[in-house]
Amino acid sequence: GNAYDFHGTQLASQDRLLGELDAAMSAFFAATNQLAVANNVVTFIFSEFGRTIRINGDGSDHGWSNHYLVMGGSVLGGRFYGTYPPVQVGLPELDFPLFSVTGNFRGAFIPTFSMDQYGATLARWCGLSDASALDVFPNLANFNLRNIGFLP
């Protein structure tokens, strides 16, 4: 359902739900280690929408950008990839109406990397050649960096 869609009750729900996500991911990773396949499995968790900077009263609204979680024995983990954007409203490049018919300015996070860059990094690890990457991810041509580097 919409349990992670925090339009409301964000503070009351987020801690518990992230704890559940942590337990589920930890159990899955432990199972891949127990089966000796951890280096052959990558879990990539993303959402199709990010959140806005300013709250809507009891939660946050849909926005741009997001955090992505990547887990696996081959993942070059323990790092953050990308640059955390400024967390303030009132910046001209961030403060514009998002999904709002009322024109409320809630601020947006601007992502460092595109989904094409994440996808190309994952697909390269799975064996996609660099020559085929532009066929699979045509928007990749808009970016100099085609491998974010979280996988070897």
mmCIF file of C-alpha atoms in Angstrom:
data_model
loop_
_atom_site.group_PDB
_atom_site.id
_atom_site.type_symbol
_atom_site.label_atom_id
_atom_site.label_comp_id
_atom_site.label_asym_id
_atom_site.label_seq_id
_atom_site.Cartn_x
_atom_site.Cartn_y
_atom_site.Cartn_z
ATOM 1 C CA GLY A 1 0.000 0.000 0.000
ATOM 2 C CA ASN A 2 0.998 3.553 0.666
ATOM 3 C CA ALA A 3 2.654 2.977 4.036
ATOM 4 C CA TYR A 4 5.862 4.745 2.929
ATOM 5 C CA ASP A 5 4.076 7.647 1.216
ATOM 6 C CA PHE A 6 4.431 10.204 4.002
ATOM 7 C CA HIS A 7 1.888 12.842 3.104
ATOM 8 C CA GLY A 8 0.917 12.627 6.767
ATOM 9 C CA THR A 9 2.127 11.101 10.049
ATOM 10 C CA GLN A 10 5.726 11.195 8.823
ATOM 11 C CA LEU A 11 7.403 11.634 12.200
ATOM 12 C CA ALA A 12 5.204 9.021 13.858
ATOM 13 C CA SER A 13 5.718 6.376 11.143
ATOM 14 C CA GLN A 14 9.081 6.833 9.485
ATOM 15 C CA ASP A 15 11.292 5.510 12.285
ATOM 16 C CA ARG A 16 9.256 2.293 12.630
ATOM 17 C CA LEU A 17 9.036 1.702 8.882
ATOM 18 C CA LEU A 18 12.738 2.305 8.306
ATOM 19 C CA GLY A 19 13.423 -0.173 11.117
ATOM 20 C CA GLU A 20 11.292 -2.756 9.283
ATOM 21 C CA LEU A 21 13.147 -2.032 6.031
ATOM 22 C CA ASP A 22 16.496 -2.400 7.814
ATOM 23 C CA ALA A 23 15.475 -5.766 9.296
ATOM 24 C CA ALA A 24 14.222 -7.055 5.930
ATOM 25 C CA MET A 25 17.342 -5.959 4.056
ATOM 26 C CA SER A 26 19.616 -7.384 6.763
ATOM 27 C CA ALA A 27 17.806 -10.743 6.654
ATOM 28 C CA PHE A 28 18.001 -10.881 2.858
ATOM 29 C CA PHE A 29 21.707 -10.036 2.841
ATOM 30 C CA ALA A 30 22.371 -12.624 5.558
ATOM 31 C CA ALA A 31 20.584 -15.224 3.411
ATOM 32 C CA THR A 32 22.734 -14.380 0.364
ATOM 33 C CA ASN A 33 25.834 -14.814 2.540
ATOM 34 C CA GLN A 34 24.543 -18.101 3.954
ATOM 35 C CA LEU A 35 23.925 -19.353 0.402
ATOM 36 C CA ALA A 36 27.385 -18.088 -0.680
ATOM 37 C CA VAL A 37 25.895 -15.936 -3.458
ATOM 38 C CA ALA A 38 26.310 -12.468 -1.917
ATOM 39 C CA ASN A 39 28.914 -11.425 -4.524
ATOM 40 C CA ASN A 40 26.453 -12.353 -7.303
ATOM 41 C CA VAL A 41 23.404 -10.501 -5.940
ATOM 42 C CA VAL A 42 22.816 -6.746 -5.896
ATOM 43 C CA THR A 43 19.747 -5.245 -4.272
ATOM 44 C CA PHE A 44 18.903 -1.755 -5.493
ATOM 45 C CA ILE A 45 16.056 0.002 -3.710
ATOM 46 C CA PHE A 46 14.599 3.192 -5.116
ATOM 47 C CA SER A 47 11.383 5.091 -5.187
ATOM 48 C CA GLU A 48 9.765 6.649 -8.214
ATOM 49 C CA PHE A 49 9.418 9.944 -6.383
ATOM 50 C CA GLY A 50 11.367 11.930 -3.846
ATOM 51 C CA ARG A 51 10.038 14.384 -1.325
ATOM 52 C CA THR A 52 9.934 18.139 -0.941
ATOM 53 C CA ILE A 53 12.057 20.101 1.523
ATOM 54 C CA ARG A 54 9.271 21.895 3.364
ATOM 55 C CA ILE A 55 6.622 19.862 5.173
ATOM 56 C CA ASN A 56 2.946 20.059 4.287
ATOM 57 C CA GLY A 57 1.860 20.121 7.926
ATOM 58 C CA ASP A 58 2.278 16.478 8.986
ATOM 59 C CA GLY A 59 4.415 14.987 6.239
ATOM 60 C CA SER A 60 5.937 15.923 2.897
ATOM 61 C CA ASP A 61 4.792 16.066 -0.697
ATOM 62 C CA HIS A 62 6.088 14.402 -3.840
ATOM 63 C CA GLY A 63 9.193 16.031 -5.272
ATOM 64 C CA TRP A 64 12.388 15.265 -7.151
ATOM 65 C CA SER A 65 15.509 13.338 -6.236
ATOM 66 C CA ASN A 66 15.819 10.613 -3.681
ATOM 67 C CA HIS A 67 18.132 8.414 -1.674
ATOM 68 C CA TYR A 68 18.832 4.992 -3.146
ATOM 69 C CA LEU A 69 19.955 1.950 -1.209
ATOM 70 C CA VAL A 70 22.350 -0.524 -2.827
ATOM 71 C CA MET A 71 23.357 -3.731 -1.083
ATOM 72 C CA GLY A 72 25.406 -6.776 -2.050
ATOM 73 C CA GLY A 73 28.737 -8.483 -1.601
ATOM 74 C CA SER A 74 30.201 -6.740 -4.659
ATOM 75 C CA VAL A 75 28.890 -3.277 -3.782
ATOM 76 C CA LEU A 76 31.570 -0.731 -2.966
ATOM 77 C CA GLY A 77 29.642 0.297 0.090
ATOM 78 C CA GLY A 78 30.119 2.406 3.138
ATOM 79 C CA ARG A 79 30.094 5.512 0.941
ATOM 80 C CA PHE A 80 27.712 8.134 -0.280
ATOM 81 C CA TYR A 81 27.615 8.720 -4.014
ATOM 82 C CA GLY A 82 26.613 12.144 -5.241
ATOM 83 C CA THR A 83 26.413 15.429 -3.428
ATOM 84 C CA TYR A 84 23.747 16.210 -0.881
ATOM 85 C CA PRO A 85 21.827 19.249 -2.154
ATOM 86 C CA PRO A 86 21.228 22.358 -0.075
ATOM 87 C CA VAL A 87 18.353 21.933 2.360
ATOM 88 C CA GLN A 88 16.721 25.314 2.312
ATOM 89 C CA VAL A 89 13.810 26.919 0.596
ATOM 90 C CA GLY A 90 13.969 30.301 -1.057
ATOM 91 C CA LEU A 91 16.730 29.351 -3.509
ATOM 92 C CA PRO A 92 15.478 30.268 -7.004
ATOM 93 C CA GLU A 93 16.628 26.942 -8.490
ATOM 94 C CA LEU A 94 14.849 24.918 -5.785
ATOM 95 C CA ASP A 95 11.748 26.869 -4.821
ATOM 96 C CA PHE A 96 9.041 26.340 -7.400
ATOM 97 C CA PRO A 97 5.589 24.747 -7.310
ATOM 98 C CA LEU A 98 5.722 20.958 -7.325
ATOM 99 C CA PHE A 99 2.527 19.045 -8.019
ATOM 100 C CA SER A 100 0.590 21.932 -6.572
ATOM 101 C CA VAL A 101 -2.409 23.633 -8.099
ATOM 102 C CA THR A 102 -2.280 26.263 -5.360
ATOM 103 C CA GLY A 103 1.243 27.410 -6.223
ATOM 104 C CA ASN A 104 2.659 26.509 -2.802
ATOM 105 C CA PHE A 105 6.437 26.594 -2.860
ATOM 106 C CA ARG A 106 7.831 23.621 -0.977
ATOM 107 C CA GLY A 107 11.362 23.366 -2.422
ATOM 108 C CA ALA A 108 12.911 20.532 -4.397
ATOM 109 C CA PHE A 109 16.021 18.440 -4.076
ATOM 110 C CA ILE A 110 17.902 18.386 -7.387
ATOM 111 C CA PRO A 111 19.504 14.968 -7.975
ATOM 112 C CA THR A 112 23.230 14.553 -8.610
ATOM 113 C CA PHE A 113 22.773 11.481 -10.837
ATOM 114 C CA SER A 114 20.030 10.376 -13.211
ATOM 115 C CA MET A 115 18.281 7.014 -13.180
ATOM 116 C CA ASP A 116 20.039 6.326 -16.492
ATOM 117 C CA GLN A 117 23.404 6.616 -14.730
ATOM 118 C CA TYR A 118 22.286 4.283 -11.936
ATOM 119 C CA GLY A 119 20.814 1.863 -14.478
ATOM 120 C CA ALA A 120 23.938 1.891 -16.637
ATOM 121 C CA THR A 121 26.127 1.198 -13.598
ATOM 122 C CA LEU A 122 23.962 -1.784 -12.623
ATOM 123 C CA ALA A 123 23.683 -3.054 -16.218
ATOM 124 C CA ARG A 124 27.443 -2.817 -16.741
ATOM 125 C CA TRP A 125 27.937 -5.031 -13.663
ATOM 126 C CA CYS A 126 25.438 -7.485 -15.192
ATOM 127 C CA GLY A 127 27.495 -7.609 -18.399
ATOM 128 C CA LEU A 128 26.064 -4.868 -20.643
ATOM 129 C CA SER A 129 28.808 -3.550 -22.881
ATOM 130 C CA ASP A 130 29.663 0.151 -22.901
ATOM 131 C CA ALA A 131 28.807 0.186 -26.617
ATOM 132 C CA SER A 132 25.260 -1.052 -25.901
ATOM 133 C CA ALA A 133 24.667 1.233 -22.915
ATOM 134 C CA LEU A 134 23.431 4.128 -25.088
ATOM 135 C CA ASP A 135 20.962 1.815 -26.833
ATOM 136 C CA VAL A 136 19.501 0.714 -23.498
ATOM 137 C CA PHE A 137 19.781 4.118 -21.777
ATOM 138 C CA PRO A 138 19.477 6.775 -24.520
ATOM 139 C CA ASN A 139 19.470 9.662 -22.012
ATOM 140 C CA LEU A 140 22.924 8.562 -20.876
ATOM 141 C CA ALA A 141 24.321 10.626 -23.771
ATOM 142 C CA ASN A 142 23.469 13.736 -21.720
ATOM 143 C CA PHE A 143 25.961 12.832 -18.970
ATOM 144 C CA ASN A 144 29.765 12.649 -18.928
ATOM 145 C CA LEU A 145 29.796 10.084 -16.104
ATOM 146 C CA ARG A 146 28.256 6.809 -17.224
ATOM 147 C CA ASN A 147 29.403 4.640 -14.339
ATOM 148 C CA ILE A 148 28.738 6.034 -10.870
ATOM 149 C CA GLY A 149 31.200 3.558 -9.377
ATOM 150 C CA PHE A 150 29.276 1.726 -6.659
ATOM 151 C CA LEU A 151 30.028 -1.610 -8.378
ATOM 152 C CA PRO A 152 33.386 -2.872 -9.712
#
